[in-house]
Amino acid sequence: MKTFREAVESRDLDAAEALLADDIVFRSPVVHTPYPGKAITAAILRHVIEVFEDFHYVRELSDGPNHALIFQAKVDGLDITGCDFLVMNEEGKIADFMVMTRPFKATQALMAHMGARFDQIKADALSAMAIGRSGEG
């Protein structure tokens, strides 16, 4: 099984999604309220990977179930640095996923792009949940 880092770096979002716990909580760098659930988290990941240009992880720190994956990318030509803070559950799935980014101008660009996509992100999450309930996929 791929690690989350390997899955994201290879853009294998199915493998990344397989590493998410059903009850994951996603904490965005641009929205106050956390997003609960695998479907919305996976939909956000699938869209943000399209928004980021030249995305790559540059460092990884681990302490038991806690992992910090530091990344660099571009948004609208602006350099952005961020960190994915992951907390694994007993099954080895990601139960808590918090993202922080800097600098502010690049974070604002990220917020604008993701905000413009959010209706589609929600629709994608609802579709994934419906497929999951029907036993398909």
mmCIF file of N, CA and C in Angstrom:
data_model
loop_
_atom_site.group_PDB
_atom_site.id
_atom_site.type_symbol
_atom_site.label_atom_id
_atom_site.label_comp_id
_atom_site.label_asym_id
_atom_site.label_seq_id
_atom_site.Cartn_x
_atom_site.Cartn_y
_atom_site.Cartn_z
ATOM 1 N N MET A 1 0.841 -1.183 0.000
ATOM 2 C CA MET A 1 0.000 0.000 0.000
ATOM 3 C C MET A 1 0.885 1.244 0.000
ATOM 4 N N LYS A 2 0.498 2.228 -0.791
ATOM 5 C CA LYS A 2 1.237 3.482 -0.842
ATOM 6 C C LYS A 2 0.991 4.293 0.427
ATOM 7 N N THR A 3 1.998 5.072 0.805
ATOM 8 C CA THR A 3 1.784 6.052 1.857
ATOM 9 C C THR A 3 1.005 7.219 1.248
ATOM 10 N N PHE A 4 0.470 8.076 2.091
ATOM 11 C CA PHE A 4 -0.250 9.232 1.598
ATOM 12 C C PHE A 4 0.665 10.094 0.730
ATOM 13 N N ARG A 5 1.868 10.303 1.190
ATOM 14 C CA ARG A 5 2.823 11.107 0.422
ATOM 15 C C ARG A 5 3.045 10.509 -0.959
ATOM 16 N N GLU A 6 3.300 9.209 -1.028
ATOM 17 C CA GLU A 6 3.534 8.544 -2.315
ATOM 18 C C GLU A 6 2.317 8.668 -3.225
ATOM 19 N N ALA A 7 1.135 8.499 -2.643
ATOM 20 C CA ALA A 7 -0.093 8.579 -3.436
ATOM 21 C C ALA A 7 -0.284 9.973 -4.025
ATOM 22 N N VAL A 8 -0.090 10.997 -3.213
ATOM 23 C CA VAL A 8 -0.277 12.368 -3.693
ATOM 24 C C VAL A 8 0.797 12.739 -4.704
ATOM 25 N N GLU A 9 2.040 12.412 -4.410
ATOM 26 C CA GLU A 9 3.126 12.768 -5.330
ATOM 27 C C GLU A 9 2.980 12.084 -6.678
ATOM 28 N N SER A 10 2.406 10.900 -6.697
ATOM 29 C CA SER A 10 2.190 10.203 -7.970
ATOM 30 C C SER A 10 0.813 10.529 -8.569
ATOM 31 N N ARG A 11 0.085 11.419 -7.882
ATOM 32 C CA ARG A 11 -1.255 11.842 -8.300
ATOM 33 C C ARG A 11 -2.222 10.663 -8.384
ATOM 34 N N ASP A 12 -2.007 9.664 -7.550
ATOM 35 C CA ASP A 12 -2.894 8.508 -7.454
ATOM 36 C C ASP A 12 -3.920 8.818 -6.362
ATOM 37 N N LEU A 13 -4.939 9.576 -6.735
ATOM 38 C CA LEU A 13 -5.900 10.041 -5.744
ATOM 39 C C LEU A 13 -6.827 8.936 -5.252
ATOM 40 N N ASP A 14 -6.970 7.864 -6.019
ATOM 41 C CA ASP A 14 -7.724 6.709 -5.503
ATOM 42 C C ASP A 14 -6.978 6.093 -4.326
ATOM 43 N N ALA A 15 -5.659 5.975 -4.455
ATOM 44 C CA ALA A 15 -4.853 5.432 -3.356
ATOM 45 C C ALA A 15 -4.868 6.372 -2.162
ATOM 46 N N ALA A 16 -4.810 7.679 -2.411
ATOM 47 C CA ALA A 16 -4.872 8.650 -1.308
ATOM 48 C C ALA A 16 -6.211 8.543 -0.595
ATOM 49 N N GLU A 17 -7.290 8.447 -1.352
ATOM 50 C CA GLU A 17 -8.626 8.331 -0.753
ATOM 51 C C GLU A 17 -8.754 7.055 0.073
ATOM 52 N N ALA A 18 -8.135 5.974 -0.381
ATOM 53 C CA ALA A 18 -8.202 4.708 0.360
ATOM 54 C C ALA A 18 -7.557 4.819 1.745
ATOM 55 N N LEU A 19 -6.699 5.817 1.926
ATOM 56 C CA LEU A 19 -6.025 6.009 3.210
ATOM 57 C C LEU A 19 -6.808 6.898 4.172
ATOM 58 N N LEU A 20 -7.954 7.418 3.738
ATOM 59 C CA LEU A 20 -8.774 8.284 4.583
ATOM 60 C C LEU A 20 -9.762 7.455 5.389
ATOM 61 N N ALA A 21 -9.855 7.744 6.684
ATOM 62 C CA ALA A 21 -10.868 7.102 7.529
ATOM 63 C C ALA A 21 -12.245 7.622 7.125
ATOM 64 N N ASP A 22 -13.263 6.803 7.289
ATOM 65 C CA ASP A 22 -14.624 7.229 6.953
ATOM 66 C C ASP A 22 -15.036 8.463 7.751
ATOM 67 N N ASP A 23 -14.577 8.549 8.994
ATOM 68 C CA ASP A 23 -14.971 9.655 9.876
ATOM 69 C C ASP A 23 -13.893 10.737 9.986
ATOM 70 N N ILE A 24 -13.048 10.854 8.968
ATOM 71 C CA ILE A 24 -11.988 11.864 8.946
ATOM 72 C C ILE A 24 -12.569 13.262 9.148
ATOM 73 N N VAL A 25 -11.774 14.121 9.749
ATOM 74 C CA VAL A 25 -12.110 15.538 9.856
ATOM 75 C C VAL A 25 -11.028 16.311 9.107
ATOM 76 N N PHE A 26 -11.461 17.125 8.137
ATOM 77 C CA PHE A 26 -10.544 17.938 7.347
ATOM 78 C C PHE A 26 -10.625 19.383 7.821
ATOM 79 N N ARG A 27 -9.474 19.971 8.113
ATOM 80 C CA ARG A 27 -9.390 21.357 8.588
ATOM 81 C C ARG A 27 -8.642 22.174 7.533
ATOM 82 N N SER A 28 -9.378 23.047 6.889
ATOM 83 C CA SER A 28 -8.875 23.858 5.787
ATOM 84 C C SER A 28 -8.067 25.052 6.282
ATOM 85 N N PRO A 29 -7.107 25.506 5.473
ATOM 86 C CA PRO A 29 -6.377 26.715 5.849
ATOM 87 C C PRO A 29 -7.183 27.991 5.620
ATOM 88 N N VAL A 30 -8.316 27.890 4.940
ATOM 89 C CA VAL A 30 -9.054 29.096 4.573
ATOM 90 C C VAL A 30 -10.499 29.140 5.081
ATOM 91 N N VAL A 31 -10.950 28.104 5.761
ATOM 92 C CA VAL A 31 -12.317 28.053 6.260
ATOM 93 C C VAL A 31 -12.283 27.685 7.737
ATOM 94 N N HIS A 32 -13.073 28.383 8.537
ATOM 95 C CA HIS A 32 -13.068 28.168 9.985
ATOM 96 C C HIS A 32 -13.639 26.805 10.383
ATOM 97 N N THR A 33 -14.751 26.414 9.776
ATOM 98 C CA THR A 33 -15.452 25.194 10.177
ATOM 99 C C THR A 33 -14.817 23.961 9.541
ATOM 100 N N PRO A 34 -14.476 22.958 10.346
ATOM 101 C CA PRO A 34 -13.924 21.711 9.780
ATOM 102 C C PRO A 34 -14.963 20.973 8.927
ATOM 103 N N TYR A 35 -14.470 20.177 7.987
ATOM 104 C CA TYR A 35 -15.325 19.350 7.135
ATOM 105 C C TYR A 35 -15.228 17.909 7.606
ATOM 106 N N PRO A 36 -16.320 17.318 8.076
ATOM 107 C CA PRO A 36 -16.275 15.923 8.503
ATOM 108 C C PRO A 36 -16.616 14.968 7.360
ATOM 109 N N GLY A 37 -15.878 13.882 7.275
ATOM 110 C CA GLY A 37 -16.227 12.823 6.348
ATOM 111 C C GLY A 37 -15.263 12.614 5.199
ATOM 112 N N LYS A 38 -15.201 11.360 4.791
ATOM 113 C CA LYS A 38 -14.296 10.941 3.720
ATOM 114 C C LYS A 38 -14.686 11.533 2.368
ATOM 115 N N ALA A 39 -15.970 11.598 2.067
ATOM 116 C CA ALA A 39 -16.407 12.048 0.738
ATOM 117 C C ALA A 39 -16.000 13.497 0.477
ATOM 118 N N ILE A 40 -16.240 14.384 1.428
ATOM 119 C CA ILE A 40 -15.901 15.797 1.204
ATOM 120 C C ILE A 40 -14.386 15.985 1.202
ATOM 121 N N THR A 41 -13.682 15.263 2.068
ATOM 122 C CA THR A 41 -12.226 15.380 2.102
ATOM 123 C C THR A 41 -11.615 14.919 0.783
ATOM 124 N N ALA A 42 -12.076 13.793 0.270
ATOM 125 C CA ALA A 42 -11.560 13.282 -1.008
ATOM 126 C C ALA A 42 -11.874 14.253 -2.141
ATOM 127 N N ALA A 43 -13.074 14.832 -2.141
ATOM 128 C CA ALA A 43 -13.441 15.786 -3.193
ATOM 129 C C ALA A 43 -12.549 17.026 -3.129
ATOM 130 N N ILE A 44 -12.270 17.506 -1.927
ATOM 131 C CA ILE A 44 -11.375 18.655 -1.776
ATOM 132 C C ILE A 44 -9.990 18.309 -2.326
ATOM 133 N N LEU A 45 -9.467 17.135 -1.972
ATOM 134 C CA LEU A 45 -8.140 16.735 -2.454
ATOM 135 C C LEU A 45 -8.099 16.654 -3.973
ATOM 136 N N ARG A 46 -9.148 16.121 -4.571
ATOM 137 C CA ARG A 46 -9.179 15.970 -6.030
ATOM 138 C C ARG A 46 -9.186 17.331 -6.732
ATOM 139 N N HIS A 47 -9.761 18.321 -6.111
ATOM 140 C CA HIS A 47 -9.789 19.652 -6.724
ATOM 141 C C HIS A 47 -8.523 20.443 -6.431
ATOM 142 N N VAL A 48 -8.028 20.362 -5.195
ATOM 143 C CA VAL A 48 -6.857 21.176 -4.852
ATOM 144 C C VAL A 48 -5.623 20.734 -5.644
ATOM 145 N N ILE A 49 -5.538 19.451 -5.976
ATOM 146 C CA ILE A 49 -4.388 18.984 -6.758
ATOM 147 C C ILE A 49 -4.410 19.594 -8.162
ATOM 148 N N GLU A 50 -5.605 19.984 -8.633
ATOM 149 C CA GLU A 50 -5.715 20.662 -9.920
ATOM 150 C C GLU A 50 -5.378 22.149 -9.808
ATOM 151 N N VAL A 51 -5.614 22.743 -8.642
ATOM 152 C CA VAL A 51 -5.335 24.166 -8.422
ATOM 153 C C VAL A 51 -3.840 24.400 -8.240
ATOM 154 N N PHE A 52 -3.187 23.503 -7.485
ATOM 155 C CA PHE A 52 -1.750 23.652 -7.256
ATOM 156 C C PHE A 52 -0.971 23.348 -8.530
ATOM 157 N N GLU A 53 0.036 24.158 -8.791
ATOM 158 C CA GLU A 53 0.972 23.904 -9.880
ATOM 159 C C GLU A 53 2.295 23.472 -9.241
ATOM 160 N N ASP A 54 2.977 22.537 -9.861
ATOM 161 C CA ASP A 54 4.298 22.088 -9.394
ATOM 162 C C ASP A 54 4.287 21.657 -7.926
ATOM 163 N N PHE A 55 3.228 20.980 -7.511
ATOM 164 C CA PHE A 55 3.113 20.524 -6.122
ATOM 165 C C PHE A 55 4.143 19.442 -5.832
ATOM 166 N N HIS A 56 4.835 19.579 -4.710
ATOM 167 C CA HIS A 56 5.732 18.513 -4.257
ATOM 168 C C HIS A 56 5.992 18.670 -2.756
ATOM 169 N N TYR A 57 6.154 17.531 -2.113
ATOM 170 C CA TYR A 57 6.517 17.530 -0.697
ATOM 171 C C TYR A 57 8.022 17.719 -0.597
ATOM 172 N N VAL A 58 8.455 18.461 0.414
ATOM 173 C CA VAL A 58 9.880 18.721 0.591
ATOM 174 C C VAL A 58 10.428 18.138 1.892
ATOM 175 N N ARG A 59 9.535 17.792 2.818
ATOM 176 C CA ARG A 59 10.006 17.241 4.087
ATOM 177 C C ARG A 59 8.867 16.500 4.761
ATOM 178 N N GLU A 60 9.228 15.498 5.539
ATOM 179 C CA GLU A 60 8.233 14.734 6.288
ATOM 180 C C GLU A 60 8.753 14.511 7.702
ATOM 181 N N LEU A 61 7.897 14.790 8.665
ATOM 182 C CA LEU A 61 8.208 14.558 10.072
ATOM 183 C C LEU A 61 7.169 13.603 10.627
ATOM 184 N N SER A 62 7.608 12.631 11.411
ATOM 185 C CA SER A 62 6.679 11.655 11.973
ATOM 186 C C SER A 62 6.980 11.415 13.437
ATOM 187 N N ASP A 63 5.919 11.243 14.199
ATOM 188 C CA ASP A 63 6.012 10.905 15.611
ATOM 189 C C ASP A 63 4.824 10.009 15.935
ATOM 190 N N GLY A 64 5.035 8.705 15.839
ATOM 191 C CA GLY A 64 3.937 7.775 16.073
ATOM 192 C C GLY A 64 2.824 7.986 15.062
ATOM 193 N N PRO A 65 1.608 8.267 15.535
ATOM 194 C CA PRO A 65 0.485 8.449 14.613
ATOM 195 C C PRO A 65 0.416 9.837 13.981
ATOM 196 N N ASN A 66 1.324 10.720 14.366
ATOM 197 C CA ASN A 66 1.306 12.101 13.896
ATOM 198 C C ASN A 66 2.346 12.314 12.799
ATOM 199 N N HIS A 67 1.907 12.922 11.700
ATOM 200 C CA HIS A 67 2.793 13.156 10.558
ATOM 201 C C HIS A 67 2.613 14.587 10.069
ATOM 202 N N ALA A 68 3.713 15.215 9.691
ATOM 203 C CA ALA A 68 3.690 16.543 9.082
ATOM 204 C C ALA A 68 4.394 16.450 7.744
ATOM 205 N N LEU A 69 3.679 16.762 6.687
ATOM 206 C CA LEU A 69 4.214 16.715 5.330
ATOM 207 C C LEU A 69 4.277 18.150 4.807
ATOM 208 N N ILE A 70 5.471 18.671 4.671
ATOM 209 C CA ILE A 70 5.664 20.052 4.227
ATOM 210 C C ILE A 70 5.752 20.054 2.708
ATOM 211 N N PHE A 71 4.975 20.953 2.097
ATOM 212 C CA PHE A 71 4.933 20.994 0.633
ATOM 213 C C PHE A 71 5.204 22.392 0.099
ATOM 214 N N GLN A 72 5.551 22.416 -1.191
ATOM 215 C CA GLN A 72 5.694 23.650 -1.943
ATOM 216 C C GLN A 72 4.923 23.489 -3.246
ATOM 217 N N ALA A 73 4.380 24.600 -3.717
ATOM 218 C CA ALA A 73 3.635 24.602 -4.975
ATOM 219 C C ALA A 73 3.516 26.049 -5.437
ATOM 220 N N LYS A 74 2.720 26.235 -6.467
ATOM 221 C CA LYS A 74 2.384 27.570 -6.951
ATOM 222 C C LYS A 74 0.876 27.639 -7.135
ATOM 223 N N VAL A 75 0.342 28.833 -6.907
ATOM 224 C CA VAL A 75 -1.059 29.129 -7.185
ATOM 225 C C VAL A 75 -1.061 30.477 -7.893
ATOM 226 N N ASP A 76 -1.578 30.514 -9.096
ATOM 227 C CA ASP A 76 -1.550 31.747 -9.899
ATOM 228 C C ASP A 76 -0.139 32.300 -10.028
ATOM 229 N N GLY A 77 0.847 31.432 -10.124
ATOM 230 C CA GLY A 77 2.231 31.857 -10.258
ATOM 231 C C GLY A 77 2.889 32.293 -8.961
ATOM 232 N N LEU A 78 2.139 32.274 -7.859
ATOM 233 C CA LEU A 78 2.671 32.652 -6.547
ATOM 234 C C LEU A 78 3.182 31.417 -5.817
ATOM 235 N N ASP A 79 4.371 31.523 -5.227
ATOM 236 C CA ASP A 79 4.896 30.421 -4.420
ATOM 237 C C ASP A 79 4.063 30.274 -3.155
ATOM 238 N N ILE A 80 3.723 29.036 -2.843
ATOM 239 C CA ILE A 80 2.992 28.731 -1.616
ATOM 240 C C ILE A 80 3.706 27.586 -0.920
ATOM 241 N N THR A 81 3.828 27.708 0.376
ATOM 242 C CA THR A 81 4.383 26.652 1.212
ATOM 243 C C THR A 81 3.298 26.247 2.197
ATOM 244 N N GLY A 82 3.219 24.963 2.456
ATOM 245 C CA GLY A 82 2.195 24.504 3.377
ATOM 246 C C GLY A 82 2.618 23.247 4.089
ATOM 247 N N CYS A 83 1.749 22.840 4.984
ATOM 248 C CA CYS A 83 1.991 21.610 5.726
ATOM 249 C C CYS A 83 0.682 20.868 5.894
ATOM 250 N N ASP A 84 0.709 19.589 5.564
ATOM 251 C CA ASP A 84 -0.394 18.681 5.827
ATOM 252 C C ASP A 84 -0.085 17.986 7.148
ATOM 253 N N PHE A 85 -0.895 18.252 8.161
ATOM 254 C CA PHE A 85 -0.756 17.585 9.456
ATOM 255 C C PHE A 85 -1.744 16.432 9.475
ATOM 256 N N LEU A 86 -1.235 15.220 9.569
ATOM 257 C CA LEU A 86 -2.059 14.017 9.520
ATOM 258 C C LEU A 86 -1.985 13.276 10.852
ATOM 259 N N VAL A 87 -3.133 12.828 11.335
ATOM 260 C CA VAL A 87 -3.185 11.983 12.521
ATOM 261 C C VAL A 87 -3.832 10.673 12.100
ATOM 262 N N MET A 88 -3.112 9.591 12.327
ATOM 263 C CA MET A 88 -3.591 8.272 11.934
ATOM 264 C C MET A 88 -4.384 7.627 13.067
ATOM 265 N N ASN A 89 -5.402 6.853 12.711
ATOM 266 C CA ASN A 89 -6.149 6.098 13.717
ATOM 267 C C ASN A 89 -5.520 4.718 13.917
ATOM 268 N N GLU A 90 -6.154 3.899 14.722
ATOM 269 C CA GLU A 90 -5.611 2.569 15.048
ATOM 270 C C GLU A 90 -5.524 1.657 13.830
ATOM 271 N N GLU A 91 -6.373 1.906 12.821
ATOM 272 C CA GLU A 91 -6.360 1.093 11.601
ATOM 273 C C GLU A 91 -5.348 1.595 10.579
ATOM 274 N N GLY A 92 -4.618 2.656 10.914
ATOM 275 C CA GLY A 92 -3.644 3.205 9.987
ATOM 276 C C GLY A 92 -4.238 4.135 8.946
ATOM 277 N N LYS A 93 -5.470 4.561 9.165
ATOM 278 C CA LYS A 93 -6.137 5.498 8.255
ATOM 279 C C LYS A 93 -6.005 6.913 8.820
ATOM 280 N N ILE A 94 -6.094 7.902 7.947
ATOM 281 C CA ILE A 94 -5.996 9.297 8.368
ATOM 282 C C ILE A 94 -7.329 9.711 8.979
ATOM 283 N N ALA A 95 -7.295 10.067 10.264
ATOM 284 C CA ALA A 95 -8.499 10.444 10.989
ATOM 285 C C ALA A 95 -8.646 11.958 11.115
ATOM 286 N N ASP A 96 -7.528 12.652 11.085
ATOM 287 C CA ASP A 96 -7.547 14.113 11.193
ATOM 288 C C ASP A 96 -6.542 14.664 10.188
ATOM 289 N N PHE A 97 -6.973 15.651 9.416
ATOM 290 C CA PHE A 97 -6.156 16.197 8.330
ATOM 291 C C PHE A 97 -6.283 17.716 8.396
ATOM 292 N N MET A 98 -5.226 18.375 8.823
ATOM 293 C CA MET A 98 -5.222 19.831 8.920
ATOM 294 C C MET A 98 -4.159 20.393 7.984
ATOM 295 N N VAL A 99 -4.531 21.426 7.239
ATOM 296 C CA VAL A 99 -3.609 22.067 6.299
ATOM 297 C C VAL A 99 -3.363 23.502 6.749
ATOM 298 N N MET A 100 -2.113 23.903 6.705
ATOM 299 C CA MET A 100 -1.741 25.302 6.935
ATOM 300 C C MET A 100 -0.908 25.743 5.746
ATOM 301 N N THR A 101 -1.092 27.006 5.326
ATOM 302 C CA THR A 101 -0.344 27.533 4.184
ATOM 303 C C THR A 101 0.141 28.956 4.462
ATOM 304 N N ARG A 102 1.140 29.345 3.700
ATOM 305 C CA ARG A 102 1.693 30.698 3.741
ATOM 306 C C ARG A 102 2.354 30.980 2.403
ATOM 307 N N PRO A 103 2.635 32.147 1.981
ATOM 308 C CA PRO A 103 2.266 33.415 2.592
ATOM 309 C C PRO A 103 0.800 33.749 2.316
ATOM 310 N N PHE A 104 0.348 34.817 2.936
ATOM 311 C CA PHE A 104 -1.060 35.187 2.894
ATOM 312 C C PHE A 104 -1.561 35.426 1.470
ATOM 313 N N LYS A 105 -0.787 36.112 0.646
ATOM 314 C CA LYS A 105 -1.227 36.418 -0.724
ATOM 315 C C LYS A 105 -1.481 35.136 -1.522
ATOM 316 N N ALA A 106 -0.608 34.152 -1.382
ATOM 317 C CA ALA A 106 -0.800 32.870 -2.072
ATOM 318 C C ALA A 106 -1.986 32.113 -1.475
ATOM 319 N N THR A 107 -2.152 32.204 -0.168
ATOM 320 C CA THR A 107 -3.298 31.566 0.490
ATOM 321 C C THR A 107 -4.600 32.194 0.002
ATOM 322 N N GLN A 108 -4.601 33.510 -0.203
ATOM 323 C CA GLN A 108 -5.784 34.176 -0.752
ATOM 324 C C GLN A 108 -6.095 33.664 -2.155
ATOM 325 N N ALA A 109 -5.071 33.453 -2.968
ATOM 326 C CA ALA A 109 -5.277 32.917 -4.315
ATOM 327 C C ALA A 109 -5.846 31.502 -4.242
ATOM 328 N N LEU A 110 -5.320 30.696 -3.329
ATOM 329 C CA LEU A 110 -5.847 29.338 -3.120
ATOM 330 C C LEU A 110 -7.315 29.405 -2.711
ATOM 331 N N MET A 111 -7.630 30.309 -1.789
ATOM 332 C CA MET A 111 -9.005 30.463 -1.310
ATOM 333 C C MET A 111 -9.935 30.844 -2.467
ATOM 334 N N ALA A 112 -9.492 31.734 -3.319
ATOM 335 C CA ALA A 112 -10.326 32.157 -4.446
ATOM 336 C C ALA A 112 -10.596 30.997 -5.407
ATOM 337 N N HIS A 113 -9.564 30.241 -5.729
ATOM 338 C CA HIS A 113 -9.740 29.105 -6.642
ATOM 339 C C HIS A 113 -10.633 28.023 -6.042
ATOM 340 N N MET A 114 -10.389 27.695 -4.798
ATOM 341 C CA MET A 114 -11.193 26.642 -4.166
ATOM 342 C C MET A 114 -12.623 27.120 -3.928
ATOM 343 N N GLY A 115 -12.785 28.388 -3.611
ATOM 344 C CA GLY A 115 -14.127 28.941 -3.441
ATOM 345 C C GLY A 115 -14.931 28.860 -4.729
ATOM 346 N N ALA A 116 -14.279 29.145 -5.845
ATOM 347 C CA ALA A 116 -14.945 29.077 -7.146
ATOM 348 C C ALA A 116 -15.350 27.643 -7.502
ATOM 349 N N ARG A 117 -14.665 26.678 -6.944
ATOM 350 C CA ARG A 117 -14.935 25.264 -7.231
ATOM 351 C C ARG A 117 -15.851 24.615 -6.198
ATOM 352 N N PHE A 118 -16.202 25.338 -5.136
ATOM 353 C CA PHE A 118 -16.809 24.638 -4.004
ATOM 354 C C PHE A 118 -18.174 24.030 -4.294
ATOM 355 N N ASP A 119 -18.981 24.637 -5.141
ATOM 356 C CA ASP A 119 -20.257 24.000 -5.496
ATOM 357 C C ASP A 119 -20.003 22.650 -6.160
ATOM 358 N N GLN A 120 -18.994 22.579 -7.033
ATOM 359 C CA GLN A 120 -18.662 21.310 -7.685
ATOM 360 C C GLN A 120 -18.073 20.320 -6.681
ATOM 361 N N ILE A 121 -17.271 20.807 -5.749
ATOM 362 C CA ILE A 121 -16.700 19.935 -4.711
ATOM 363 C C ILE A 121 -17.820 19.288 -3.905
ATOM 364 N N LYS A 122 -18.795 20.089 -3.495
ATOM 365 C CA LYS A 122 -19.929 19.542 -2.727
ATOM 366 C C LYS A 122 -20.708 18.533 -3.563
ATOM 367 N N ALA A 123 -20.934 18.848 -4.836
ATOM 368 C CA ALA A 123 -21.652 17.924 -5.713
ATOM 369 C C ALA A 123 -20.880 16.614 -5.873
ATOM 370 N N ASP A 124 -19.558 16.709 -6.030
ATOM 371 C CA ASP A 124 -18.728 15.506 -6.145
ATOM 372 C C ASP A 124 -18.819 14.653 -4.881
ATOM 373 N N ALA A 125 -18.805 15.310 -3.722
ATOM 374 C CA ALA A 125 -18.894 14.579 -2.454
ATOM 375 C C ALA A 125 -20.248 13.893 -2.316
ATOM 376 N N LEU A 126 -21.318 14.590 -2.658
ATOM 377 C CA LEU A 126 -22.659 13.985 -2.585
ATOM 378 C C LEU A 126 -22.780 12.810 -3.537
ATOM 379 N N SER A 127 -22.207 12.937 -4.720
ATOM 380 C CA SER A 127 -22.226 11.841 -5.685
ATOM 381 C C SER A 127 -21.463 10.633 -5.159
ATOM 382 N N ALA A 128 -20.299 10.882 -4.564
ATOM 383 C CA ALA A 128 -19.506 9.780 -3.995
ATOM 384 C C ALA A 128 -20.256 9.096 -2.870
ATOM 385 N N MET A 129 -20.945 9.877 -2.055
ATOM 386 C CA MET A 129 -21.717 9.287 -0.958
ATOM 387 C C MET A 129 -22.870 8.447 -1.503
ATOM 388 N N ALA A 130 -23.521 8.918 -2.552
ATOM 389 C CA ALA A 130 -24.631 8.162 -3.148
ATOM 390 C C ALA A 130 -24.135 6.860 -3.756
ATOM 391 N N ILE A 131 -22.983 6.909 -4.423
ATOM 392 C CA ILE A 131 -22.406 5.686 -4.995
ATOM 393 C C ILE A 131 -22.032 4.719 -3.896
ATOM 394 N N GLY A 132 -21.452 5.217 -2.809
ATOM 395 C CA GLY A 132 -21.080 4.368 -1.687
ATOM 396 C C GLY A 132 -22.284 3.690 -1.064
ATOM 397 N N ARG A 133 -23.403 4.410 -0.954
ATOM 398 C CA ARG A 133 -24.614 3.836 -0.368
ATOM 399 C C ARG A 133 -25.229 2.794 -1.274
ATOM 400 N N SER A 134 -25.058 2.950 -2.600
ATOM 401 C CA SER A 134 -25.674 2.000 -3.518
ATOM 402 C C SER A 134 -24.847 0.738 -3.691
ATOM 403 N N GLY A 135 -23.622 0.745 -3.108
ATOM 404 C CA GLY A 135 -22.769 -0.440 -3.195
ATOM 405 C C GLY A 135 -21.949 -0.504 -4.453
ATOM 406 N N GLU A 136 -21.987 0.549 -5.278
ATOM 407 C CA GLU A 136 -21.184 0.581 -6.498
ATOM 408 C C GLU A 136 -19.830 1.164 -6.177
ATOM 409 N N GLY A 137 -18.918 1.083 -7.162
ATOM 410 C CA GLY A 137 -17.614 1.743 -7.078
ATOM 411 C C GLY A 137 -16.719 1.089 -6.169
#
